[in-house]
mmCIF file of N, CA and C in Angstrom:
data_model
loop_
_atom_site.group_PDB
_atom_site.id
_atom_site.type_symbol
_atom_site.label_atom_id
_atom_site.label_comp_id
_atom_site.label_asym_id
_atom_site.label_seq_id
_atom_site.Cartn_x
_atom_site.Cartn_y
_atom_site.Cartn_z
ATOM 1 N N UNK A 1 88.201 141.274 125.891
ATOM 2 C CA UNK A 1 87.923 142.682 125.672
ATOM 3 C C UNK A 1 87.265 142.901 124.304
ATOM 4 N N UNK A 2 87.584 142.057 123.427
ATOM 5 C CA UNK A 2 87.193 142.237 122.328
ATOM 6 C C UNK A 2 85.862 141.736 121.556
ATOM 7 N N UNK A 3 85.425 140.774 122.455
ATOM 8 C CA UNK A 3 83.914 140.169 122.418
ATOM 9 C C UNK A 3 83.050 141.608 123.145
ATOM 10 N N UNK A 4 83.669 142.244 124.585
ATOM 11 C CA UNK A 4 83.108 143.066 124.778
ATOM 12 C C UNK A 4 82.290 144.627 123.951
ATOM 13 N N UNK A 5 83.560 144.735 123.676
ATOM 14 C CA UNK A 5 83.495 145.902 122.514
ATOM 15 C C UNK A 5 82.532 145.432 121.340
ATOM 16 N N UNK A 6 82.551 144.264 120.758
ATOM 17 C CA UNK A 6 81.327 143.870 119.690
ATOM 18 C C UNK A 6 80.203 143.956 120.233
ATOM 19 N N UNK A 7 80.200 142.891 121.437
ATOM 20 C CA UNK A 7 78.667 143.148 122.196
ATOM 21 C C UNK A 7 78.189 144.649 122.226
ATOM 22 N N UNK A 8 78.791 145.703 122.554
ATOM 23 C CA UNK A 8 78.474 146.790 122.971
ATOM 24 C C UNK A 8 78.354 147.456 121.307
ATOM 25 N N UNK A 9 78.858 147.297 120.619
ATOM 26 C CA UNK A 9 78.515 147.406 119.114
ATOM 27 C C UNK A 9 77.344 146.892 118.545
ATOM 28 N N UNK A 10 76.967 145.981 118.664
ATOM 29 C CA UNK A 10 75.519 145.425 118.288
ATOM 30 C C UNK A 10 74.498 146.146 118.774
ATOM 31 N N UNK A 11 75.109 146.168 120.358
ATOM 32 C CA UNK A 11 73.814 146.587 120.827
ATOM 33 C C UNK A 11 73.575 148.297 120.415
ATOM 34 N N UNK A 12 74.234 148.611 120.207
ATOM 35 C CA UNK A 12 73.971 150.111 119.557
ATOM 36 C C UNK A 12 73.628 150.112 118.913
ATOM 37 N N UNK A 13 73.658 149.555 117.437
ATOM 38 C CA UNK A 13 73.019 149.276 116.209
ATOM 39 C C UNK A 13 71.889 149.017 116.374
ATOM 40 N N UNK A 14 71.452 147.841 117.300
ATOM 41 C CA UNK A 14 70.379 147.118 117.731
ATOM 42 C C UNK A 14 69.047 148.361 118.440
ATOM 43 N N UNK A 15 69.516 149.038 119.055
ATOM 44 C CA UNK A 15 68.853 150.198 119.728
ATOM 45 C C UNK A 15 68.518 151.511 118.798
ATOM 46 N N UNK A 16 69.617 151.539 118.328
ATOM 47 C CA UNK A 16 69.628 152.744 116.989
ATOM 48 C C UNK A 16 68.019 152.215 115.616
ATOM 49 N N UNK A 17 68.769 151.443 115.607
ATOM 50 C CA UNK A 17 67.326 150.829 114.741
ATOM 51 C C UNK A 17 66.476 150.359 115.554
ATOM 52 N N UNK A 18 66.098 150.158 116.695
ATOM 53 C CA UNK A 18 64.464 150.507 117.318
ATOM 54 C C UNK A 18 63.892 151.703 117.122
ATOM 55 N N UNK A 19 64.852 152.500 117.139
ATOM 56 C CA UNK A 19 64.420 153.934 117.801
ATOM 57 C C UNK A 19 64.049 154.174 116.291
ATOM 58 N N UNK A 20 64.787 154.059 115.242
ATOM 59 C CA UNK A 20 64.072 154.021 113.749
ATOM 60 C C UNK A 20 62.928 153.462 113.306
ATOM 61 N N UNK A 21 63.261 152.659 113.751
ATOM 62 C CA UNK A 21 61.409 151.508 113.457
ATOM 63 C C UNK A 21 60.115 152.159 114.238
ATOM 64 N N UNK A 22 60.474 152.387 115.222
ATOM 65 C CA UNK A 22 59.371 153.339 116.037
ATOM 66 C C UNK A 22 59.083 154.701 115.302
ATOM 67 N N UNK A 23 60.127 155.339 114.642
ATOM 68 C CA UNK A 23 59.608 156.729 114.391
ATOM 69 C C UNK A 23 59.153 156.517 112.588
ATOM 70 N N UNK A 24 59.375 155.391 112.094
ATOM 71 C CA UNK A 24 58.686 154.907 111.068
ATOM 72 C C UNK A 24 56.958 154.394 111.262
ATOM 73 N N UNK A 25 57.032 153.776 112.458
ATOM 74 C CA UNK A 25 55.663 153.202 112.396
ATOM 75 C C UNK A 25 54.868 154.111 112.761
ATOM 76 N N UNK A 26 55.291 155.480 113.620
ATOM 77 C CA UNK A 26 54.875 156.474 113.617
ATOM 78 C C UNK A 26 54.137 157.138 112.772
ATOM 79 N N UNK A 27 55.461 157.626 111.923
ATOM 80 C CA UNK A 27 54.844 157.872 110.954
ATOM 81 C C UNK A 27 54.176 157.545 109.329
ATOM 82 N N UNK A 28 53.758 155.954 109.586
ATOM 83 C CA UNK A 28 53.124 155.534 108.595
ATOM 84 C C UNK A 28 51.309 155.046 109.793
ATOM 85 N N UNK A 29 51.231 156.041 110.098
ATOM 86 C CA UNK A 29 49.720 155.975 111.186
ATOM 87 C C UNK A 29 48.495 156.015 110.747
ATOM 88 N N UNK A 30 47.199 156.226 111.407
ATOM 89 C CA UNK A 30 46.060 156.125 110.724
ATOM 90 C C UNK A 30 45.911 157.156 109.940
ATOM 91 N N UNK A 31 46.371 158.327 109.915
ATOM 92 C CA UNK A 31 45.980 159.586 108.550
ATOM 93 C C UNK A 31 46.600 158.594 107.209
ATOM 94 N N UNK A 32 47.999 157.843 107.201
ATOM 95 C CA UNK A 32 48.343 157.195 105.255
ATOM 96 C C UNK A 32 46.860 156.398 105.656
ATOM 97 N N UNK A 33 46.300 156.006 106.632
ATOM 98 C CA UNK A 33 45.259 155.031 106.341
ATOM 99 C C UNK A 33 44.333 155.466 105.198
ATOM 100 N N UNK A 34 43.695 156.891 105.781
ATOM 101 C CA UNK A 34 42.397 157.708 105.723
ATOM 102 C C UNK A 34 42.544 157.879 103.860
ATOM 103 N N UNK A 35 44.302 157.856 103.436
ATOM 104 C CA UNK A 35 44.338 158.493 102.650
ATOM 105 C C UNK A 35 44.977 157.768 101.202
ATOM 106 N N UNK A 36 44.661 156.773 101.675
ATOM 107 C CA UNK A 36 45.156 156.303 100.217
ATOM 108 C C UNK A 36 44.251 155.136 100.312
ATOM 109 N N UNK A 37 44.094 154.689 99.105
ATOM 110 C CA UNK A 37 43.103 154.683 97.827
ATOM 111 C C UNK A 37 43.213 153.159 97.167
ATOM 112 N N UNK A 38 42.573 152.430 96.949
ATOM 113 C CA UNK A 38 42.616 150.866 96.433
ATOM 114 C C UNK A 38 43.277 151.111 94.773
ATOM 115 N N UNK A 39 44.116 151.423 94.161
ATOM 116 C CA UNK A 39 44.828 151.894 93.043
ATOM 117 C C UNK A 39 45.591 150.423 92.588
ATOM 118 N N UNK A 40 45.176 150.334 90.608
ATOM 119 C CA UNK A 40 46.188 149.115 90.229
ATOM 120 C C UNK A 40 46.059 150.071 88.639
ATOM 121 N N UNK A 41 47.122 149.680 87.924
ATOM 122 C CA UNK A 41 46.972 149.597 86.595
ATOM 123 C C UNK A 41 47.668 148.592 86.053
ATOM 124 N N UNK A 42 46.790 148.479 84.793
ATOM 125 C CA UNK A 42 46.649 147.308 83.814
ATOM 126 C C UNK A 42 46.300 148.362 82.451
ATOM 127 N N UNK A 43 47.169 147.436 81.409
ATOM 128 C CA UNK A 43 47.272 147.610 80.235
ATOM 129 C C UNK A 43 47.394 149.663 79.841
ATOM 130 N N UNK A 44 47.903 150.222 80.513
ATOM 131 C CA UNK A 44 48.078 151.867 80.819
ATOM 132 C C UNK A 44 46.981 152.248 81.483
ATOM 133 N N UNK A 45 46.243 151.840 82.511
ATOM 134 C CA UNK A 45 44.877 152.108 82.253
ATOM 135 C C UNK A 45 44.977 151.849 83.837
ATOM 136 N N UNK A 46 45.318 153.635 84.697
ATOM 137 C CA UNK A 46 45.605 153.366 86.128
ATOM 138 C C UNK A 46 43.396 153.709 86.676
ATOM 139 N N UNK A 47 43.810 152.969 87.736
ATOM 140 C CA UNK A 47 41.893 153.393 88.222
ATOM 141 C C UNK A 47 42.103 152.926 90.017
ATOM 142 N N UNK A 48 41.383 153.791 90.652
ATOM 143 C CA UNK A 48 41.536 153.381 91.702
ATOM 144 C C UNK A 48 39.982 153.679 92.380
ATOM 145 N N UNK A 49 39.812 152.969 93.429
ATOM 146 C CA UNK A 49 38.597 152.456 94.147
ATOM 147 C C UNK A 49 37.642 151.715 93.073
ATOM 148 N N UNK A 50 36.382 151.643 93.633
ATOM 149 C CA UNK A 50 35.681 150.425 92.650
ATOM 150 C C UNK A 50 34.561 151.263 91.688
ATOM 151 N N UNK A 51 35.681 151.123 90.379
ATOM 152 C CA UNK A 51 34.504 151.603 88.983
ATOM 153 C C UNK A 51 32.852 150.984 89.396
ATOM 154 N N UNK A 52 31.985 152.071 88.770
ATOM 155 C CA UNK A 52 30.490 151.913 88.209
ATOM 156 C C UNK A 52 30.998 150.968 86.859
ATOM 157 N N UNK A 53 30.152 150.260 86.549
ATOM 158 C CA UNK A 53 30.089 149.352 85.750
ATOM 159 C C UNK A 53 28.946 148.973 85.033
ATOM 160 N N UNK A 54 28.884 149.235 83.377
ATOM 161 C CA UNK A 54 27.531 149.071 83.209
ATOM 162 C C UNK A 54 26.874 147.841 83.314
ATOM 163 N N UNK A 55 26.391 147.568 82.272
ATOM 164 C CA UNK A 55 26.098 145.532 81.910
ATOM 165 C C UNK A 55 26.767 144.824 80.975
ATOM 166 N N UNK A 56 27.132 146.004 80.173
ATOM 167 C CA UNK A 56 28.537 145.490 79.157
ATOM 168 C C UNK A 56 29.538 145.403 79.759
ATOM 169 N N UNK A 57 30.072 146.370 80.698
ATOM 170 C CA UNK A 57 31.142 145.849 81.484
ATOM 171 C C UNK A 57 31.076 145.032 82.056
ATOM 172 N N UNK A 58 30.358 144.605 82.711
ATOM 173 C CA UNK A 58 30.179 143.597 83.455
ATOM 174 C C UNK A 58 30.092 142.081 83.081
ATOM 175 N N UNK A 59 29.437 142.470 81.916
ATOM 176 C CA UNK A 59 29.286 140.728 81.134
ATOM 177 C C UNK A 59 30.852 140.256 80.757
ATOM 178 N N UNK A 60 31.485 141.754 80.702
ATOM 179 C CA UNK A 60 32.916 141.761 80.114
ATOM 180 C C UNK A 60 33.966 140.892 81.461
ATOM 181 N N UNK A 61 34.031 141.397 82.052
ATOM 182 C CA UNK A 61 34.353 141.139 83.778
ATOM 183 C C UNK A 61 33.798 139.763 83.689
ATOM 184 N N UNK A 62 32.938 138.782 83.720
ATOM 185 C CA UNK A 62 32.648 138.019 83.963
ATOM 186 C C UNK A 62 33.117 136.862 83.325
ATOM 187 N N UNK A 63 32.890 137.655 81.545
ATOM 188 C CA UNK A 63 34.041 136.195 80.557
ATOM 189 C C UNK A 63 35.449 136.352 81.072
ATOM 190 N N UNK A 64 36.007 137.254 81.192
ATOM 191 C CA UNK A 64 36.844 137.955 81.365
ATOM 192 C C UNK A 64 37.618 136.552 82.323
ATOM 193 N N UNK A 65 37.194 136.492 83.585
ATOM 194 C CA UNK A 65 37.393 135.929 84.865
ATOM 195 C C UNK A 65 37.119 134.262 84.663
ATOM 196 N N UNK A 66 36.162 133.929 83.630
ATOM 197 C CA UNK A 66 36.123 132.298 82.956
ATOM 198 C C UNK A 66 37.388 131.759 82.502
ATOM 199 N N UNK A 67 37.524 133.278 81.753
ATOM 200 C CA UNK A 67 38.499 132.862 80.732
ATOM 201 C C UNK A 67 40.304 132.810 81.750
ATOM 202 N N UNK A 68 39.993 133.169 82.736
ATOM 203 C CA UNK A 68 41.647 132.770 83.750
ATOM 204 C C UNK A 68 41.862 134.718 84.350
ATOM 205 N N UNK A 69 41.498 135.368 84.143
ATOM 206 C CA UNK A 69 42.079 137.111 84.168
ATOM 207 C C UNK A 69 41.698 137.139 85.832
ATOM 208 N N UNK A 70 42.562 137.586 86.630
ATOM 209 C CA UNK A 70 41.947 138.023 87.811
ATOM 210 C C UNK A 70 40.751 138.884 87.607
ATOM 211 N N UNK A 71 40.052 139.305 88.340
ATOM 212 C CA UNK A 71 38.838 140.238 89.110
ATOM 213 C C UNK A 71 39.220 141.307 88.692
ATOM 214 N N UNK A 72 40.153 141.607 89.650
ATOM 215 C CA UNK A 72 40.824 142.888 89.551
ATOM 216 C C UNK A 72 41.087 144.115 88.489
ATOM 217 N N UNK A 73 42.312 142.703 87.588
ATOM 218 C CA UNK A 73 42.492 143.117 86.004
ATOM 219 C C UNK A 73 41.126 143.329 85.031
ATOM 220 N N UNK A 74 40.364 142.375 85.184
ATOM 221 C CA UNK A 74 38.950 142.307 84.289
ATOM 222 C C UNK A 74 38.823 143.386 84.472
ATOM 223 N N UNK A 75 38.248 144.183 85.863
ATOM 224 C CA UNK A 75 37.653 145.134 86.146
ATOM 225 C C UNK A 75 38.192 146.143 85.600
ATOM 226 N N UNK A 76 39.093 146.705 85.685
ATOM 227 C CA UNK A 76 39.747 147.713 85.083
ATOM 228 C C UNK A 76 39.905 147.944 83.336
ATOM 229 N N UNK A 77 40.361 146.927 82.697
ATOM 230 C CA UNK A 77 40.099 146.616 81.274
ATOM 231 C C UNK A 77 38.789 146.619 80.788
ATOM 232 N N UNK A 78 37.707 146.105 81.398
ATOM 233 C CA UNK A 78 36.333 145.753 80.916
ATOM 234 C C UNK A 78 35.840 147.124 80.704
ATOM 235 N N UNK A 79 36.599 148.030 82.287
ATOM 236 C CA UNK A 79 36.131 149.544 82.390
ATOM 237 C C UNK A 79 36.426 151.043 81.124
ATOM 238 N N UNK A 80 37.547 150.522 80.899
ATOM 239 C CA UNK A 80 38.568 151.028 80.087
ATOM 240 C C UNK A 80 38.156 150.762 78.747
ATOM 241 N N UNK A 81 37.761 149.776 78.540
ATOM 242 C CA UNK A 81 37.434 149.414 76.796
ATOM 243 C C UNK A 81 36.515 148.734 76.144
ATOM 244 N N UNK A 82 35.602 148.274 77.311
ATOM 245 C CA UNK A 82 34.601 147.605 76.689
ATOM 246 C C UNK A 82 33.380 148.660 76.640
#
């Protein structure tokens, strides 16, 4: 009786959290797609989607990325202060 009663316990839990996961994936759908934004910050310096960049930035970005710095980080710092 008592294996029964667990079984029937799991499985409630088990069902209870489908029915959660579904109304989560719901609502994380294509509109969060539409609406959010390639965003990082580095060194206080938040920026999101891909900065214009002059040729100083860029030359900056480039030692930047020799020298070991992700892409990413360069980009944002090079943007920010060079």
């Amino acid at each position: 009786m008592k294996k029964v009663m667990t079984g029937a316990l799991i499985a409630a839990v088990v069902g209870i959290g489908g029915v959660g996961g579904a109304a989560v994936a719901q609502a994380s759908g294509p509109a969060d797609q539409t609406t959010r934004q390639d965003c990082r910050t580095y060194s206080s310096v938040k920026e999101c989607g891909q900065p214009k960049l002059n040729d100083k930035q860029r030359a900056c970005v480039t030692s930047s990325v020799q020298q070991g710095m992700t892409e990413r980080r360069a980009t944002v710092e090079c943007s920010a202060f060079a």
